[in-house]
């Protein structure tokens, strides 16, 4: 738990917040892909099913909740987990009404602390679209190192975009946050 947020599992009653977050198509475009709108029934079903899933210690999806009232402000997930080499990637999304309040920064630092110091991973990676200035700035501010760029690898909003790879090692994290 941080000063502003806590990371927690999904609950069926979170459907309303996540359905509202999906209504902002510009924000959704900064994510993995723009999908057709989800019905209320489908969103309720998805949240109820994910709340019942058996948790995985390394590959998971969590709610970023306001510490003040436990309300969802976004979500965070790990993926591309490589236990052999000790690397993982993550994605983060914060609802537009909650942008620029420090929620994303705090959630990422909490996630990294868990993955590095509880799960023994040695490196985190994040892919950010080149047009997503807020996320590029976030990762630079957190101390991630830009490691590469895949040119024109993502298509959204009628244009191609680069993907920028950021990485942070456990030593870099420790030097900055421990």
XYZ file of N, CA and C in Angstrom:
534
model
N 0.846 -1.174 0.000
C 0.000 0.000 0.000
C 0.889 1.234 0.000
N 0.505 2.216 -0.780
C 1.247 3.462 -0.852
C 0.518 4.576 -0.119
N 0.948 5.797 -0.362
C 0.306 6.953 0.269
C -1.054 7.263 -0.346
N -1.161 7.098 -1.691
C -2.390 7.448 -2.404
C -3.178 6.243 -2.891
N -2.480 5.135 -3.164
C -3.157 3.986 -3.771
C -2.828 2.690 -3.052
N -3.670 1.730 -3.315
C -3.388 0.348 -2.945
C -3.686 -0.491 -4.174
N -2.950 -1.572 -4.311
C -3.198 -2.517 -5.392
C -4.018 -3.654 -4.810
N -5.108 -3.997 -5.496
C -5.983 -5.045 -4.981
C -6.569 -5.831 -6.132
N -7.177 -6.961 -5.786
C -7.839 -7.788 -6.784
C -9.094 -7.116 -7.314
N -9.550 -7.621 -8.450
C -10.787 -7.106 -9.039
C -11.980 -7.650 -8.273
N -12.984 -6.839 -8.140
C -14.233 -7.227 -7.503
C -15.377 -7.028 -8.483
N -16.435 -7.835 -8.395
C -17.558 -7.689 -9.320
C -18.139 -6.268 -9.348
N -18.141 -5.599 -8.205
C -18.729 -4.250 -8.165
C -17.852 -3.177 -8.820
N -16.661 -3.541 -9.278
C -15.787 -2.594 -9.984
C -16.239 -2.345 -11.416
N -17.232 -3.102 -11.888
C -17.646 -3.022 -13.287
C -17.973 -1.603 -13.707
N -18.653 -0.854 -12.863
C -19.123 0.483 -13.246
C -17.956 1.428 -13.535
N -16.944 1.397 -12.692
C -15.780 2.270 -12.895
C -15.054 1.897 -14.187
N -14.826 0.606 -14.413
C -14.092 0.200 -15.607
C -14.906 0.426 -16.876
N -16.207 0.275 -16.781
C -17.056 0.575 -17.937
C -16.964 2.059 -18.272
N -16.957 2.912 -17.267
C -16.825 4.357 -17.491
C -15.460 4.690 -18.095
N -14.397 4.037 -17.633
C -13.061 4.293 -18.198
C -13.027 3.977 -19.688
N -13.757 2.950 -20.110
C -13.784 2.554 -21.520
C -14.496 3.570 -22.411
N -15.247 4.454 -21.825
C -15.993 5.439 -22.612
C -15.076 6.500 -23.228
N -13.848 6.624 -22.739
C -12.909 7.628 -23.246
C -12.030 6.973 -24.315
N -12.461 7.046 -25.576
C -11.748 6.336 -26.635
C -10.350 6.897 -26.868
N -10.123 8.180 -26.618
C -8.769 8.720 -26.789
C -7.810 8.087 -25.804
N -8.237 7.903 -24.575
C -7.392 7.256 -23.577
C -7.191 5.780 -23.917
N -8.228 5.118 -24.388
C -8.136 3.704 -24.742
C -7.154 3.510 -25.894
N -7.093 4.464 -26.826
C -6.152 4.365 -27.948
C -4.703 4.291 -27.471
N -4.394 4.877 -26.326
C -3.032 4.824 -25.794
C -2.702 3.452 -25.227
N -3.710 2.624 -25.066
C -3.498 1.272 -24.569
C -3.189 0.321 -25.695
N -3.351 -0.938 -25.412
C -2.942 -1.979 -26.350
C -3.686 -1.892 -27.678
N -5.022 -1.800 -27.629
C -5.795 -1.656 -28.859
C -7.166 -1.090 -28.544
N -7.742 -0.429 -29.527
C -9.077 0.136 -29.405
C -10.075 -0.942 -29.793
N -10.931 -1.305 -28.865
C -11.928 -2.344 -29.104
C -13.315 -1.708 -29.133
N -14.268 -2.387 -29.738
C -15.644 -1.876 -29.696
C -16.111 -1.760 -28.239
N -17.056 -0.886 -27.983
C -17.545 -0.721 -26.608
C -18.060 -2.029 -26.012
N -17.838 -2.196 -24.729
C -18.300 -3.372 -24.001
C -19.663 -3.069 -23.398
N -20.582 -3.998 -23.499
C -21.902 -3.809 -22.894
C -21.781 -3.894 -21.374
N -22.751 -3.361 -20.694
C -22.788 -3.440 -19.238
C -22.825 -4.910 -18.814
N -23.631 -5.713 -19.497
C -23.735 -7.136 -19.145
C -22.382 -7.834 -19.291
N -21.672 -7.550 -20.382
C -20.365 -8.184 -20.610
C -19.355 -7.722 -19.561
N -19.346 -6.424 -19.244
C -18.405 -5.901 -18.253
C -18.677 -6.527 -16.884
N -19.935 -6.635 -16.510
C -20.277 -7.280 -15.235
C -19.796 -8.721 -15.213
N -20.006 -9.440 -16.324
C -19.592 -10.835 -16.414
C -18.067 -10.959 -16.329
N -17.343 -10.127 -17.074
C -15.874 -10.176 -17.072
C -15.309 -9.928 -15.673
N -15.838 -8.913 -14.993
C -15.333 -8.593 -13.652
C -15.682 -9.685 -12.660
N -16.875 -10.251 -12.766
C -17.258 -11.337 -11.865
C -16.366 -12.563 -12.096
N -16.102 -12.891 -13.359
C -15.252 -14.046 -13.668
C -13.814 -13.819 -13.218
N -13.270 -12.628 -13.456
C -11.877 -12.378 -13.061
C -11.733 -12.343 -11.544
N -12.782 -11.930 -10.849
C -12.733 -11.926 -9.385
C -12.667 -13.346 -8.827
N -13.156 -14.308 -9.592
C -13.182 -15.708 -9.149
C -11.943 -16.504 -9.562
N -11.107 -15.938 -10.443
C -9.939 -16.673 -10.940
C -8.934 -16.950 -9.831
N -8.269 -18.088 -9.958
C -7.186 -18.450 -9.033
C -6.003 -17.511 -9.316
N -5.463 -16.859 -8.308
C -4.378 -15.901 -8.577
C -3.063 -16.598 -8.948
N -2.309 -15.949 -9.811
C -0.959 -16.377 -10.171
C -0.023 -15.375 -9.493
N 1.033 -15.856 -8.892
C 1.933 -14.975 -8.144
C 2.732 -14.034 -9.028
N 2.915 -14.361 -10.299
C 3.771 -13.567 -11.177
C 3.046 -12.902 -12.336
N 1.972 -13.498 -12.800
C 1.253 -12.945 -13.944
C -0.185 -12.670 -13.505
N -0.520 -11.391 -13.394
C -1.800 -11.025 -12.792
C -2.266 -9.663 -13.283
N -3.502 -9.367 -12.972
C -4.095 -8.067 -13.247
C -4.697 -7.556 -11.948
N -4.362 -6.334 -11.590
C -4.826 -5.751 -10.334
C -5.543 -4.429 -10.570
N -6.355 -4.067 -9.628
C -7.010 -2.758 -9.612
C -6.088 -1.787 -8.880
N -5.917 -0.613 -9.447
C -5.276 0.489 -8.734
C -6.432 1.225 -8.063
N -6.465 1.180 -6.742
C -7.581 1.764 -5.998
C -7.105 2.949 -5.175
N -7.944 3.948 -5.082
C -7.665 5.095 -4.226
C -7.634 4.629 -2.780
N -6.588 4.979 -2.082
C -6.483 4.590 -0.677
C -7.576 5.254 0.151
N -8.006 6.415 -0.294
C -9.032 7.187 0.422
C -10.367 6.447 0.513
N -10.837 5.902 -0.633
C -12.172 5.285 -0.625
C -12.221 3.904 -1.296
N -11.060 3.361 -1.666
C -10.946 2.041 -2.285
C -11.573 1.974 -3.672
N -11.922 3.117 -4.256
C -12.532 3.150 -5.586
C -11.468 2.942 -6.660
N -11.813 2.213 -7.725
C -10.854 2.005 -8.812
C -10.489 3.318 -9.506
N -9.187 3.518 -9.727
C -8.710 4.647 -10.523
C -8.013 4.145 -11.782
N -7.745 2.841 -11.843
C -7.086 2.263 -13.004
C -6.781 0.804 -12.781
N -5.934 0.262 -13.648
C -5.538 -1.137 -13.525
C -4.089 -1.305 -13.950
N -3.538 -2.426 -13.551
C -2.136 -2.732 -13.774
C -2.044 -4.236 -13.987
N -1.241 -4.669 -14.965
C -1.093 -6.099 -15.174
C 0.350 -6.445 -15.522
N 0.734 -7.663 -15.199
C 2.031 -8.171 -15.610
C 1.805 -9.178 -16.738
N 2.780 -9.266 -17.632
C 2.697 -10.201 -18.756
C 4.111 -10.462 -19.255
N 4.244 -11.338 -20.219
C 5.553 -11.723 -20.753
C 6.525 -12.052 -19.616
N 6.025 -12.818 -18.653
C 6.819 -13.216 -17.496
C 7.786 -14.324 -17.917
N 9.061 -14.090 -17.702
C 10.096 -15.073 -18.030
C 10.834 -15.406 -16.738
N 10.423 -16.502 -16.116
C 10.998 -16.892 -14.832
C 12.439 -17.375 -14.975
N 12.792 -17.902 -16.145
C 14.156 -18.386 -16.363
C 15.143 -17.227 -16.324
N 14.820 -16.144 -17.018
C 15.729 -15.003 -17.113
C 15.398 -13.894 -16.115
N 14.305 -14.050 -15.400
C 13.952 -13.082 -14.364
C 13.447 -11.756 -14.891
N 12.717 -11.788 -16.003
C 12.182 -10.552 -16.574
C 10.663 -10.624 -16.669
N 10.055 -9.466 -16.705
C 8.606 -9.377 -16.892
C 8.294 -8.025 -17.514
N 7.138 -7.952 -18.131
C 6.634 -6.688 -18.660
C 5.349 -6.357 -17.912
N 4.964 -5.118 -17.990
C 3.709 -4.735 -17.351
C 3.013 -3.674 -18.189
N 1.731 -3.545 -17.948
C 0.930 -2.494 -18.560
C 0.157 -1.786 -17.473
N -0.107 -0.526 -17.706
C -0.845 0.264 -16.723
C -1.826 1.170 -17.450
N -2.970 1.361 -16.848
C -3.991 2.246 -17.392
C -4.665 2.960 -16.224
N -4.756 4.260 -16.324
C -5.433 5.055 -15.305
C -6.563 5.808 -15.995
N -7.750 5.757 -15.406
C -8.902 6.450 -15.974
C -8.647 7.943 -16.104
N -9.127 8.521 -17.181
C -8.878 9.935 -17.476
C -9.178 10.874 -16.304
N -10.262 10.684 -15.547
C -10.503 11.609 -14.426
C -9.410 11.565 -13.352
N -8.568 10.532 -13.394
C -7.553 10.346 -12.352
C -6.132 10.616 -12.843
N -6.007 11.126 -14.061
C -4.681 11.427 -14.595
C -4.012 12.545 -13.801
N -2.681 12.484 -13.774
C -1.823 13.522 -13.205
C -2.055 13.773 -11.711
N -2.352 12.686 -11.008
C -2.536 12.779 -9.555
C -1.543 11.897 -8.807
N -0.589 11.303 -9.528
C 0.433 10.467 -8.905
C 0.048 9.015 -8.730
N -1.138 8.626 -9.181
C -1.584 7.248 -9.002
C -0.719 6.267 -9.791
N -0.434 6.581 -11.047
C 0.350 5.663 -11.884
C 1.752 5.489 -11.326
N 2.401 6.582 -10.971
C 3.764 6.508 -10.434
C 3.819 5.613 -9.211
N 2.918 5.844 -8.298
C 2.922 5.078 -7.054
C 2.602 3.610 -7.312
N 1.669 3.336 -8.211
C 1.306 1.949 -8.511
C 2.485 1.200 -9.134
N 3.207 1.838 -10.040
C 4.352 1.179 -10.679
C 5.441 0.886 -9.649
N 5.730 1.832 -8.777
C 6.756 1.622 -7.750
C 6.356 0.461 -6.832
N 5.086 0.377 -6.458
C 4.610 -0.736 -5.634
C 4.748 -2.073 -6.361
N 4.367 -2.094 -7.631
C 4.488 -3.320 -8.427
C 5.946 -3.762 -8.512
N 6.843 -2.839 -8.807
C 8.255 -3.188 -8.948
C 8.821 -3.712 -7.635
N 8.441 -3.093 -6.535
C 8.913 -3.570 -5.231
C 8.502 -5.025 -5.005
N 7.264 -5.346 -5.320
C 6.784 -6.718 -5.169
C 7.540 -7.672 -6.091
N 7.622 -7.332 -7.360
C 8.239 -8.247 -8.332
C 9.733 -8.426 -8.077
N 10.427 -7.369 -7.679
C 11.865 -7.465 -7.427
C 12.181 -8.121 -6.086
N 11.499 -7.699 -5.035
C 11.894 -8.129 -3.694
C 11.102 -9.298 -3.127
N 9.957 -9.602 -3.693
C 9.178 -10.751 -3.240
C 9.237 -11.909 -4.225
N 9.328 -11.606 -5.518
C 9.279 -12.651 -6.541
C 10.637 -12.884 -7.208
N 11.662 -12.136 -6.828
C 13.046 -12.324 -7.299
C 13.262 -12.054 -8.777
N 12.457 -11.211 -9.391
C 12.719 -10.817 -10.774
C 13.841 -9.787 -10.774
N 14.553 -9.691 -11.894
C 15.696 -8.804 -11.947
C 15.521 -7.649 -12.929
N 14.452 -7.703 -13.756
C 14.259 -6.624 -14.721
C 12.797 -6.489 -15.108
N 12.355 -5.235 -15.196
C 11.002 -4.900 -15.644
C 11.085 -4.191 -16.983
N 10.099 -4.456 -17.847
C 10.031 -3.793 -19.140
C 8.635 -3.217 -19.348
N 8.573 -2.138 -20.103
C 7.298 -1.529 -20.467
C 7.403 -1.013 -21.900
N 6.391 -1.308 -22.692
C 6.307 -0.792 -24.054
C 5.348 0.391 -24.039
N 5.770 1.510 -24.626
C 4.955 2.729 -24.638
C 4.872 3.233 -26.075
N 3.678 3.599 -26.519
C 3.535 4.147 -27.865
C 4.170 5.532 -27.922
N 4.866 5.788 -29.022
C 5.624 7.029 -29.177
C 4.781 8.292 -29.092
N 3.500 8.199 -29.371
C 2.629 9.372 -29.291
C 2.043 9.578 -27.895
N 2.270 8.639 -26.989
C 1.726 8.734 -25.629
C 2.712 9.505 -24.750
N 2.702 10.810 -24.915
C 3.665 11.677 -24.222
C 3.600 11.538 -22.702
N 2.408 11.372 -22.162
C 2.273 11.268 -20.702
C 2.967 10.012 -20.179
N 2.796 8.889 -20.876
C 3.418 7.649 -20.421
C 4.929 7.660 -20.653
N 5.368 8.248 -21.752
C 6.807 8.397 -21.980
C 7.434 9.201 -20.838
N 6.796 10.314 -20.486
C 7.313 11.162 -19.398
C 7.280 10.421 -18.065
N 6.213 9.670 -17.808
C 6.102 8.903 -16.569
C 7.282 7.942 -16.424
N 7.561 7.161 -17.453
C 8.620 6.161 -17.358
C 10.001 6.808 -17.227
N 10.216 7.908 -17.897
C 11.492 8.615 -17.736
C 11.620 9.167 -16.320
N 10.541 9.737 -15.810
C 10.541 10.302 -14.457
C 10.781 9.231 -13.400
N 10.260 8.021 -13.627
C 10.443 6.926 -12.681
C 11.849 6.342 -12.727
N 12.632 6.695 -13.746
C 14.000 6.202 -13.843
C 14.184 5.046 -14.800
N 13.180 4.745 -15.610
C 13.338 3.708 -16.623
C 14.305 4.194 -17.699
N 14.997 3.253 -18.309
C 15.956 3.549 -19.368
C 15.315 3.182 -20.702
N 15.391 4.088 -21.674
C 14.889 3.775 -23.007
C 15.880 2.820 -23.664
N 15.395 1.631 -24.036
C 16.274 0.581 -24.550
C 16.126 0.324 -26.040
N 15.037 0.768 -26.618
C 14.859 0.512 -28.042
C 13.553 1.067 -28.550
N 13.396 0.952 -29.853
C 12.209 1.486 -30.509
C 11.852 0.577 -31.681
N 10.601 0.165 -31.714
C 10.076 -0.571 -32.875
C 9.305 0.445 -33.707
N 9.840 0.752 -34.861
C 9.233 1.782 -35.695
C 7.952 1.296 -36.358
N 6.946 2.186 -36.365
C 5.686 1.951 -37.076
C 5.101 0.567 -36.797
N 5.051 0.181 -35.547
C 4.590 -1.164 -35.205
C 3.172 -1.200 -34.657
N 2.545 -0.059 -34.545
C 1.206 0.016 -33.970
C 0.365 0.952 -34.833
N -0.863 0.551 -35.140
C -1.756 1.374 -35.951
C -2.977 1.739 -35.137
N -3.242 3.015 -35.008
C -4.440 3.502 -34.313
C -4.725 4.921 -34.782
N -5.989 5.274 -34.784
C -6.418 6.629 -35.099
C -5.916 7.072 -36.477
N -5.843 6.119 -37.420
C -5.477 6.446 -38.791
C -3.994 6.646 -39.043
N -3.145 6.283 -38.087
C -1.703 6.490 -38.301
C -0.900 5.378 -37.631
N 0.314 5.219 -38.095
C 1.245 4.263 -37.503
C 2.052 4.961 -36.430
N 2.416 4.201 -35.425
C 3.130 4.756 -34.282
C 4.265 3.814 -33.906
N 5.312 4.375 -33.340
C 6.424 3.586 -32.825
C 6.070 3.043 -31.447
N 6.735 1.960 -31.069
C 6.684 1.464 -29.698
C 8.066 1.678 -29.093
N 8.105 2.290 -27.933
C 9.360 2.563 -27.248
C 9.480 1.571 -26.092
N 10.603 0.859 -26.020
C 10.847 -0.101 -24.949
C 11.627 0.577 -23.838
N 11.081 0.492 -22.633
C 11.757 0.979 -21.436
C 12.094 -0.214 -20.557
N 13.195 -0.123 -19.819
C 13.570 -1.168 -18.884
C 14.123 -0.591 -17.598
N 13.964 -1.357 -16.519
C 14.562 -0.999 -15.233
C 15.006 -2.292 -14.557
N 16.253 -2.290 -14.081
C 16.780 -3.450 -13.372
C 16.533 -3.293 -11.875
N 16.669 -4.397 -11.163
C 16.496 -4.355 -9.713
C 17.523 -3.418 -9.076
N 18.736 -3.380 -9.623
C 19.759 -2.484 -9.068
C 19.386 -1.021 -9.273
N 18.842 -0.703 -10.439
C 18.400 0.674 -10.711
C 17.263 1.061 -9.783
N 16.341 0.124 -9.577
C 15.222 0.373 -8.674
C 15.746 0.601 -7.241
N 16.623 -0.268 -6.790
C 17.155 -0.183 -5.429
C 17.876 1.139 -5.198
N 18.666 1.543 -6.169
C 19.406 2.803 -6.045
C 18.460 3.984 -5.911
N 17.332 3.921 -6.593
C 16.413 5.056 -6.610
C 15.354 5.017 -5.506
N 14.882 3.827 -5.140
C 13.710 3.730 -4.256
C 13.912 3.014 -2.930
N 14.981 2.241 -2.792
C 15.114 1.463 -1.541
C 15.771 2.262 -0.428
